[in-house]
Short mmCIF file of C-alpha atoms and ligand atoms in Angstrom, two decimals:
data_model
loop_
_atom_site.label_atom_id
_atom_site.label_comp_id
_atom_site.label_asym_id
_atom_site.label_seq_id
_atom_site.Cartn_x
_atom_site.Cartn_y
_atom_site.Cartn_z
CA MET A 18 23.33 14.79 -31.16
CA ASN A 19 22.10 12.29 -28.59
CA ILE A 20 18.92 10.43 -29.59
CA ASN A 21 17.72 7.30 -27.84
CA PHE A 22 13.98 7.03 -28.10
CA PHE A 23 11.59 4.15 -27.28
CA MET A 24 7.82 4.48 -27.10
CA PRO A 25 6.01 1.18 -27.73
CA THR A 26 2.56 2.45 -26.69
CA LYS A 27 0.09 3.23 -29.45
CA VAL A 28 -1.41 6.57 -28.41
CA ILE A 29 -4.81 7.49 -29.81
CA MET A 30 -6.26 10.82 -28.78
CA SER A 31 -9.59 12.07 -30.07
CA GLU A 32 -13.20 12.45 -29.05
CA GLU A 33 -14.84 9.00 -28.88
CA CYS A 34 -11.51 7.33 -29.65
CA ILE A 35 -12.41 4.15 -27.75
CA ILE A 36 -15.67 3.51 -29.58
CA LYS A 37 -14.14 4.48 -32.93
CA ASN A 38 -11.14 2.15 -32.47
CA ALA A 39 -12.85 -0.72 -30.65
CA GLU A 40 -11.59 -3.29 -33.16
CA LEU A 41 -8.01 -2.68 -31.96
CA ILE A 42 -8.93 -4.21 -28.59
CA LYS A 43 -9.91 -7.57 -30.09
CA GLU A 44 -6.29 -8.49 -30.66
CA TYR A 45 -5.73 -8.95 -26.91
CA GLY A 46 -8.31 -11.62 -26.20
CA VAL A 47 -11.93 -12.30 -25.35
CA LYS A 48 -11.83 -11.76 -21.58
CA ALA A 49 -10.83 -8.45 -20.00
CA LEU A 50 -10.39 -7.29 -16.42
CA ILE A 51 -11.28 -3.62 -16.06
CA VAL A 52 -9.40 -1.99 -13.17
CA THR A 53 -10.76 1.26 -11.69
CA GLY A 54 -11.00 3.43 -8.60
CA GLY A 55 -14.28 3.95 -6.75
CA ASN A 56 -16.19 6.46 -8.85
CA SER A 57 -14.21 8.25 -11.50
CA ALA A 58 -14.36 5.61 -14.23
CA GLU A 59 -18.15 5.79 -14.18
CA LEU A 60 -18.45 9.52 -13.47
CA SER A 61 -16.12 10.45 -16.33
CA GLY A 62 -18.07 8.42 -18.90
CA ALA A 63 -14.99 6.33 -19.73
CA LEU A 64 -16.29 3.08 -18.23
CA SER A 65 -19.47 3.20 -20.25
CA ASP A 66 -17.50 3.77 -23.49
CA VAL A 67 -15.12 0.91 -22.68
CA ILE A 68 -18.05 -1.43 -21.96
CA THR A 69 -19.77 -0.43 -25.21
CA ALA A 70 -16.54 -1.07 -27.15
CA LEU A 71 -16.05 -4.48 -25.50
CA GLN A 72 -19.67 -5.48 -26.14
CA ASN A 73 -19.36 -4.39 -29.78
CA GLN A 74 -16.37 -6.69 -30.13
CA GLY A 75 -17.92 -9.65 -28.27
CA ILE A 76 -15.37 -9.40 -25.45
CA SER A 77 -16.53 -10.33 -21.94
CA TYR A 78 -15.27 -8.51 -18.86
CA ASP A 79 -15.21 -8.24 -15.09
CA ILE A 80 -14.53 -5.13 -13.05
CA TYR A 81 -12.11 -4.75 -10.13
CA ASN A 82 -12.93 -1.34 -8.63
CA ARG A 83 -11.04 -1.37 -5.33
CA ILE A 84 -8.07 0.86 -6.19
CA HIS A 85 -7.54 3.86 -3.90
CA SER A 86 -5.29 6.86 -4.40
CA ASN A 87 -1.60 6.03 -3.90
CA PRO A 88 -2.33 2.32 -4.42
CA SER A 89 -1.22 -0.19 -1.83
CA ILE A 90 0.78 -3.32 -2.51
CA ALA A 91 -2.06 -5.40 -1.04
CA SER A 92 -4.55 -4.01 -3.57
CA VAL A 93 -2.43 -5.00 -6.58
CA TYR A 94 -1.88 -8.54 -5.25
CA GLU A 95 -5.63 -8.80 -4.69
CA GLY A 96 -6.35 -7.46 -8.19
CA ALA A 97 -3.85 -9.90 -9.72
CA ALA A 98 -5.44 -12.83 -7.89
CA TYR A 99 -8.80 -11.74 -9.26
CA ALA A 100 -7.35 -11.47 -12.79
CA ARG A 101 -6.10 -15.06 -12.49
CA GLU A 102 -9.39 -16.27 -11.00
CA ILE A 103 -11.46 -14.92 -13.90
CA LYS A 104 -8.79 -15.96 -16.42
CA ALA A 105 -8.39 -12.45 -17.77
CA GLU A 106 -6.43 -12.31 -21.00
CA PHE A 107 -5.77 -8.59 -20.76
CA ILE A 108 -6.25 -5.60 -18.45
CA ILE A 109 -7.97 -2.27 -19.11
CA GLY A 110 -7.11 0.39 -16.53
CA ILE A 111 -9.40 3.44 -16.28
CA GLY A 112 -8.78 6.42 -14.02
CA GLY A 113 -6.13 8.72 -12.73
CA GLY A 114 -2.56 7.65 -12.09
CA SER A 115 -3.60 5.43 -9.18
CA PRO A 116 -5.82 2.95 -11.08
CA MET A 117 -3.49 3.14 -14.11
CA ASP A 118 -0.42 2.32 -12.00
CA ALA A 119 -2.28 -0.43 -10.16
CA SER A 120 -3.36 -1.92 -13.52
CA LYS A 121 0.29 -2.17 -14.55
CA ALA A 122 1.29 -4.04 -11.39
CA ILE A 123 -1.78 -6.29 -11.74
CA ALA A 124 -0.84 -7.06 -15.36
CA LEU A 125 2.62 -8.10 -14.15
CA LEU A 126 1.56 -10.02 -11.04
CA ALA A 127 -1.24 -11.86 -12.84
CA VAL A 128 1.39 -13.89 -14.71
CA GLN A 129 4.48 -13.65 -12.49
CA GLN A 130 4.70 -15.11 -9.00
CA LEU A 131 6.69 -12.31 -7.38
CA LYS A 132 7.04 -12.13 -3.61
CA GLU A 133 6.51 -8.72 -2.01
CA GLU A 134 10.24 -8.33 -1.34
CA GLU A 135 10.91 -8.94 -5.06
CA LEU A 136 8.36 -6.40 -6.27
CA PHE A 137 10.74 -3.45 -6.64
CA SER A 138 13.84 -5.53 -7.43
CA GLY A 139 13.83 -4.88 -11.16
CA GLN A 140 14.28 -8.65 -11.66
CA TYR A 141 11.22 -9.62 -13.65
CA GLY A 142 10.48 -12.41 -16.11
CA THR A 143 9.46 -11.78 -19.66
CA GLN A 144 5.67 -11.73 -19.42
CA ALA A 145 2.86 -9.43 -18.33
CA LEU A 146 -0.76 -9.37 -19.46
CA PRO A 147 -1.37 -6.89 -22.29
CA LEU A 148 -2.57 -3.57 -20.93
CA ILE A 149 -4.80 -0.80 -22.27
CA LEU A 150 -5.03 2.47 -20.34
CA VAL A 151 -7.61 5.25 -20.33
CA PRO A 152 -6.63 8.33 -18.28
CA THR A 153 -9.37 10.35 -16.60
CA THR A 154 -6.97 12.91 -15.09
CA ALA A 155 -4.45 15.02 -17.01
CA GLY A 156 -1.32 14.78 -14.95
CA THR A 157 0.58 11.56 -14.46
CA GLY A 158 1.17 10.48 -18.04
CA SER A 159 1.15 6.94 -16.64
CA GLU A 160 -0.58 5.83 -19.86
CA VAL A 161 2.78 6.15 -21.65
CA THR A 162 5.32 5.29 -18.94
CA PRO A 163 6.88 1.98 -17.85
CA TYR A 164 6.37 2.81 -14.15
CA SER A 165 3.91 1.64 -11.53
CA ILE A 166 4.24 3.65 -8.33
CA LEU A 167 3.00 1.99 -5.17
CA THR A 168 2.91 2.91 -1.49
CA ASN A 169 5.85 1.15 0.12
CA ASP A 170 5.27 0.91 3.87
CA ALA A 171 8.54 -0.94 4.44
CA LYS A 172 10.42 2.15 3.25
CA GLN A 173 7.81 4.72 4.37
CA THR A 174 7.63 6.24 0.93
CA LYS A 175 6.37 5.47 -2.58
CA THR A 176 8.43 3.21 -4.79
CA SER A 177 8.31 2.50 -8.46
CA ILE A 178 8.22 -0.81 -10.32
CA SER A 179 9.97 -0.01 -13.56
CA SER A 180 9.99 -2.35 -16.52
CA PRO A 181 9.39 -2.11 -20.28
CA LEU A 182 6.79 -4.86 -19.66
CA LEU A 183 4.59 -2.16 -18.08
CA PHE A 184 4.26 -0.03 -21.20
CA PRO A 185 0.61 -0.26 -22.23
CA LYS A 186 -0.20 -1.61 -25.68
CA ILE A 187 -2.69 1.20 -26.26
CA ALA A 188 -3.48 4.50 -24.52
CA PHE A 189 -6.88 5.97 -25.37
CA LEU A 190 -7.04 9.69 -24.59
CA ASP A 191 -10.41 11.41 -24.71
CA ALA A 192 -10.39 14.80 -22.98
CA ARG A 193 -14.15 14.59 -22.34
CA TYR A 194 -13.35 12.15 -19.53
CA THR A 195 -11.53 14.91 -17.65
CA LYS A 196 -14.51 17.29 -17.71
CA SER A 197 -15.85 15.90 -14.43
CA LEU A 198 -12.63 16.73 -12.56
CA PRO A 199 -13.08 19.29 -9.79
CA MET A 200 -10.83 22.38 -9.87
CA SER A 201 -8.53 21.14 -7.10
CA ILE A 202 -7.67 17.87 -8.90
CA THR A 203 -7.38 19.74 -12.22
CA ILE A 204 -4.80 22.06 -10.64
CA ASN A 205 -2.87 19.34 -8.81
CA THR A 206 -2.64 17.07 -11.82
CA ALA A 207 -1.62 19.96 -14.12
CA LEU A 208 1.21 20.79 -11.69
CA ASP A 209 2.26 17.13 -11.70
CA ALA A 210 2.46 17.09 -15.50
CA LEU A 211 4.36 20.38 -15.58
CA SER A 212 6.73 19.03 -12.96
CA HIS A 213 7.40 15.93 -15.08
CA ALA A 214 8.26 18.04 -18.13
CA ILE A 215 10.49 20.42 -16.14
CA GLU A 216 12.23 17.67 -14.17
CA GLY A 217 12.78 15.85 -17.47
CA MET A 218 14.52 18.93 -18.88
CA LEU A 219 16.79 19.10 -15.84
CA SER A 220 17.58 15.38 -15.90
CA VAL A 221 21.00 13.94 -16.73
CA ARG A 222 19.16 11.56 -19.05
CA SER A 223 17.47 14.30 -21.10
CA THR A 224 17.96 14.09 -24.85
CA PHE A 225 17.21 16.20 -27.86
CA VAL A 226 13.87 14.40 -28.30
CA SER A 227 12.83 14.48 -24.64
CA ASN A 228 13.64 18.19 -24.48
CA ALA A 229 11.56 18.92 -27.57
CA LEU A 230 8.60 17.07 -26.03
CA ALA A 231 9.17 18.71 -22.66
CA SER A 232 9.10 22.18 -24.23
CA GLU A 233 5.85 21.38 -26.04
CA SER A 234 4.34 20.03 -22.85
CA ILE A 235 5.46 23.01 -20.75
CA TYR A 236 4.13 25.46 -23.34
CA ARG A 237 0.71 23.77 -23.54
CA ILE A 238 0.23 23.36 -19.81
CA THR A 239 1.38 26.90 -18.96
CA GLN A 240 -1.14 28.32 -21.44
CA CYS A 241 -3.87 26.60 -19.40
CA LEU A 242 -2.63 27.52 -15.92
CA ARG A 243 -3.95 31.05 -16.19
CA SER A 244 -7.50 29.68 -16.61
CA LEU A 245 -7.23 27.71 -13.37
CA SER A 246 -8.11 29.25 -10.06
CA PRO A 247 -8.44 27.51 -6.69
CA SER A 248 -11.34 29.78 -5.73
CA LYS A 249 -13.46 28.74 -8.72
CA VAL A 250 -15.72 25.77 -8.37
CA LEU A 251 -16.22 23.89 -11.62
CA GLY A 252 -19.89 23.27 -12.19
CA VAL A 253 -22.78 24.48 -14.25
CA GLU A 254 -21.74 28.16 -14.16
CA HIS A 255 -18.07 27.63 -14.69
CA GLN A 256 -16.54 24.96 -16.90
CA LEU A 257 -13.13 24.73 -18.50
CA SER A 258 -13.40 24.56 -22.27
CA ILE A 259 -12.70 21.26 -24.02
CA ASP A 260 -9.80 23.06 -25.72
CA ILE A 261 -8.13 23.60 -22.32
CA ARG A 262 -8.93 20.05 -21.25
CA GLU A 263 -7.31 18.73 -24.46
CA LYS A 264 -4.21 20.88 -24.02
CA LEU A 265 -3.78 19.64 -20.46
CA LEU A 266 -4.28 15.99 -21.44
CA CYS A 267 -1.92 16.23 -24.40
CA GLY A 268 0.66 18.15 -22.33
CA SER A 269 0.42 15.48 -19.64
CA MET A 270 0.90 12.67 -22.16
CA PHE A 271 3.95 14.41 -23.69
CA ALA A 272 5.40 14.87 -20.19
CA GLY A 273 4.79 11.15 -19.57
CA VAL A 274 6.85 10.30 -22.66
CA VAL A 275 9.53 12.63 -21.30
CA ILE A 276 9.82 10.89 -17.91
CA ALA A 277 9.59 7.48 -19.57
CA HIS A 278 13.04 8.46 -20.93
CA THR A 279 14.49 10.70 -18.24
CA GLY A 280 12.91 9.60 -14.96
CA THR A 281 12.07 12.19 -12.30
CA THR A 282 14.33 14.10 -9.89
CA VAL A 283 14.51 14.72 -6.17
CA VAL A 284 11.35 16.85 -6.51
CA HIS A 285 9.33 13.64 -6.73
CA ALA A 286 11.29 11.95 -3.94
CA MET A 287 10.65 14.96 -1.68
CA GLY A 288 6.99 15.04 -2.69
CA TYR A 289 6.55 11.35 -1.84
CA CYS A 290 7.33 12.12 1.84
CA LEU A 291 4.59 14.77 1.88
CA THR A 292 2.17 12.27 0.37
CA TYR A 293 3.19 9.36 2.57
CA PHE A 294 3.25 11.17 5.91
CA LYS A 295 0.90 14.14 5.38
CA ASP A 296 -1.48 12.79 2.74
CA VAL A 297 -0.68 15.69 0.41
CA ASP A 298 -1.95 14.98 -3.09
CA HIS A 299 0.86 13.82 -5.44
CA GLY A 300 0.67 16.73 -7.89
CA ARG A 301 0.32 19.33 -5.15
CA ALA A 302 3.35 17.87 -3.35
CA ASN A 303 5.48 18.35 -6.48
CA GLY A 304 4.02 21.82 -7.04
CA LEU A 305 5.04 22.83 -3.50
CA ILE A 306 8.66 21.70 -3.97
CA LEU A 307 9.34 22.63 -7.60
CA PRO A 308 9.82 26.45 -7.33
CA SER A 309 12.46 26.14 -4.59
CA PHE A 310 14.18 23.30 -6.46
CA LEU A 311 14.31 25.48 -9.55
CA ARG A 312 15.78 28.36 -7.51
CA PHE A 313 18.41 25.94 -6.23
CA ILE A 314 19.29 24.90 -9.81
CA ALA A 315 19.34 28.57 -10.89
CA LYS A 316 22.07 29.31 -8.34
CA HIS A 317 24.36 26.69 -9.89
CA ASP A 318 23.33 26.62 -13.55
CA PRO A 319 21.09 29.56 -14.54
CA GLU A 320 21.08 28.55 -18.21
CA GLN A 321 19.07 25.41 -17.46
CA VAL A 322 16.42 27.39 -15.65
CA LYS A 323 16.33 29.99 -18.39
CA ARG A 324 15.38 27.23 -20.86
CA VAL A 325 12.48 26.19 -18.63
CA LEU A 326 11.26 29.77 -18.18
CA THR A 327 11.53 30.40 -21.93
CA ALA A 328 9.44 27.29 -22.67
CA MET A 329 6.85 28.58 -20.22
CA GLY A 330 6.93 32.12 -21.59
CA VAL A 331 7.54 33.60 -18.13
CA ALA A 332 10.15 36.31 -17.63
CA SER A 333 11.70 35.43 -14.28
CA MET A 334 11.82 32.99 -11.37
CA ASP A 335 9.70 35.48 -9.40
CA GLU A 336 6.98 35.25 -12.04
CA PHE A 337 7.27 31.44 -12.05
CA GLU A 338 6.90 31.28 -8.29
CA ALA A 339 3.98 33.72 -8.22
CA LEU A 340 2.14 31.51 -10.75
CA PHE A 341 2.60 28.49 -8.49
CA LEU A 342 1.76 30.29 -5.25
CA ARG A 343 -1.52 31.54 -6.72
CA LEU A 344 -2.52 27.96 -7.55
CA LEU A 345 -1.27 26.37 -4.33
CA GLY A 346 -2.71 28.77 -1.73
CA GLU A 347 -1.62 28.26 1.85
CA ARG A 348 1.34 25.93 2.18
CA GLU A 349 1.46 22.93 4.49
CA GLN A 350 3.15 23.04 7.90
CA ILE A 351 5.67 20.50 9.12
CA THR A 352 7.59 20.28 12.39
CA THR A 353 11.39 20.31 12.60
CA LYS A 354 11.26 16.63 13.56
CA GLU A 355 9.22 15.82 10.45
CA LEU A 356 11.65 17.87 8.39
CA GLU A 357 14.57 15.82 9.66
CA ARG A 358 12.80 12.57 8.79
CA TYR A 359 11.82 13.69 5.28
CA VAL A 360 15.33 14.96 4.53
CA SER A 361 16.76 11.63 5.60
CA ILE A 362 14.33 9.63 3.38
CA ALA A 363 14.50 11.91 0.32
CA SER A 364 18.28 12.11 0.37
CA GLN A 365 18.46 8.31 0.04
CA ALA A 366 16.17 8.23 -3.02
CA LYS A 367 17.64 7.00 -6.29
CA ASN A 368 16.33 9.98 -8.27
CA ARG A 369 18.29 12.47 -6.09
CA THR A 370 21.23 12.06 -8.46
CA ASN A 371 19.12 12.27 -11.61
CA SER A 372 19.37 16.06 -12.04
CA LYS A 373 22.36 17.73 -13.67
CA VAL A 374 22.93 19.68 -10.46
CA VAL A 375 22.79 17.14 -7.63
CA PRO A 376 21.36 18.42 -4.32
CA THR A 377 23.16 17.50 -1.10
CA LYS A 378 21.33 16.58 2.09
CA GLU A 379 21.70 20.19 3.21
CA ASP A 380 20.27 21.44 -0.11
CA ILE A 381 17.26 19.13 0.34
CA GLU A 382 16.69 20.54 3.81
CA ASN A 383 16.88 24.10 2.45
CA ILE A 384 14.44 23.27 -0.36
CA TYR A 385 11.93 21.78 2.10
CA THR A 386 12.36 24.74 4.46
CA ARG A 387 11.73 27.24 1.70
CA SER A 388 8.76 25.29 0.28
CA LEU A 389 6.78 24.67 3.47
CA THR A 390 6.01 26.36 6.77
CA ILE A 391 8.24 24.86 9.45
CA VAL A 392 6.76 25.03 12.95
P1 LIG B 26 -5.59 9.57 -8.57
O1 LIG B 26 -5.07 9.18 -7.22
O2 LIG B 26 -5.61 8.58 -9.63
O3 LIG B 26 -7.05 10.19 -8.42
C1 LIG B 26 -7.28 11.27 -7.52
C2 LIG B 26 -8.76 11.48 -7.34
O4 LIG B 26 -9.32 11.95 -8.56
C3 LIG B 26 -9.52 10.21 -6.99
O5 LIG B 26 -10.44 10.53 -5.98
C4 LIG B 26 -10.24 9.87 -8.29
O6 LIG B 26 -11.44 9.17 -8.07
C5 LIG B 26 -10.52 11.23 -8.83
N1 LIG B 26 -10.75 11.28 -10.28
C6 LIG B 26 -10.01 10.73 -11.27
N2 LIG B 26 -10.52 11.04 -12.46
C7 LIG B 26 -11.62 11.79 -12.24
C8 LIG B 26 -12.58 12.41 -13.09
N3 LIG B 26 -12.48 12.37 -14.42
N4 LIG B 26 -13.61 13.09 -12.51
C9 LIG B 26 -13.69 13.19 -11.16
N5 LIG B 26 -12.81 12.63 -10.31
C10 LIG B 26 -11.78 11.94 -10.85
O7 LIG B 26 -4.77 10.91 -8.99
P2 LIG B 26 -3.64 11.20 -10.06
O8 LIG B 26 -3.04 12.48 -9.66
O9 LIG B 26 -4.16 11.05 -11.44
O10 LIG B 26 -2.59 10.03 -9.84
C11 LIG B 26 -1.67 10.07 -8.77
C12 LIG B 26 -0.95 8.75 -8.72
O11 LIG B 26 -0.20 8.57 -9.93
C13 LIG B 26 0.06 8.70 -7.59
O12 LIG B 26 0.02 7.43 -6.99
C14 LIG B 26 1.38 8.93 -8.28
O13 LIG B 26 2.48 8.37 -7.59
C15 LIG B 26 1.15 8.24 -9.61
N6 LIG B 26 2.01 8.70 -10.72
C16 LIG B 26 2.42 7.76 -11.60
C17 LIG B 26 3.24 8.10 -12.65
C18 LIG B 26 3.72 7.05 -13.60
O14 LIG B 26 4.52 7.32 -14.49
N7 LIG B 26 3.28 5.83 -13.46
C19 LIG B 26 3.62 9.44 -12.84
C20 LIG B 26 3.15 10.38 -11.93
C21 LIG B 26 2.33 9.99 -10.88
P3 LIG B 26 -11.53 7.53 -8.01
O15 LIG B 26 -10.85 7.14 -6.75
O16 LIG B 26 -12.96 7.28 -8.04
O17 LIG B 26 -10.80 7.00 -9.21
ZN1 LIG B 27 4.39 12.78 -10.77
#
């Protein structure tokens, strides 16, 4: 048996968990920087709960709310400078994966003078500001991973800072904060989480423990997929139950623990090109690629795919693909020139060799061709 498990983040998931556990925050200081995107922290109700908890504990705070989706390197340097200026003792990140990832880089850069060219080097000192994360999407699992994924213009893709220093001290998960998510983001983030769990199962670094968590995650998320429909608008007439929201959030967190151990595969590398060049949402990009990647694995090692399908409770690859196609709708178009460029970038990605069956450049081209409309 192969067990090698490390999860230093205290995960607390329940309704009102921030308010109920406010005293845990006190340990990290008396001045916080709250890092958010534009609207979601407020819209979800998470910001107001965090502020109440801080006020109850006599902790002062400032807010840095300039994080956009697929955060830029410039925004995390700016956030870190602000953290230093206000003498923040710790960081609270609220939002989807983008503000959470940016918070991690800010926590690192606030205390380490890293030049841009050193940012992805893996050569970091020993310090980062303590970090508390509050997810408002159910997809990235960033609240329990040691990764901060930033847009890397020099390489025309997205690149990850990876360090145990980036594990948050606490992750507060309250599914009520995901109730304000529109259907499209609910679907895309669910597909991201499912992709993490499945890629984790297919990874060379998978272990007994990561597989157990991946199966749980896959089972929970798949149960919810049937309630999601791109044609439904979430609003007064139609809401997802809190039970579904909790299953998605918990499944996403489990999948985060999985990739914290296994990393992702070429699916993510291929998806990054779609995000970088075509602005395709991160979760959707993975959802587009995953079925064809799984078919590729099935050709070489059907047993691995069978384990994934069993965890999902679906009978065949055809059923798996139909489930995804229903959620994804019309697929994106790319030109043959774009295809060539994406194949070249994705085939150089580190995580290409992270799956038990390693795709060649030609395999990557075939997976893209099967996943998208080539014009
Ligand atoms: P996101 O980019 O954080 O957010 C997408 C959109 O959803 C934003 O417009 C955001 O609004 C909105 N939103 C968030 N929560 C909401 C809520 N409760 N109600 C209404 N709208 C809400 O999306 P994401 O899919 O969660 O994160 C994707 C990022 O995570 C990518 O950069 C990806 O590379 C990264 N990622 C990281 C890891 C990791 O381990 N670190 C793993 C997977 C993915 P605001 O702009 O107002 O916030
Ligand atoms: Zn992802």
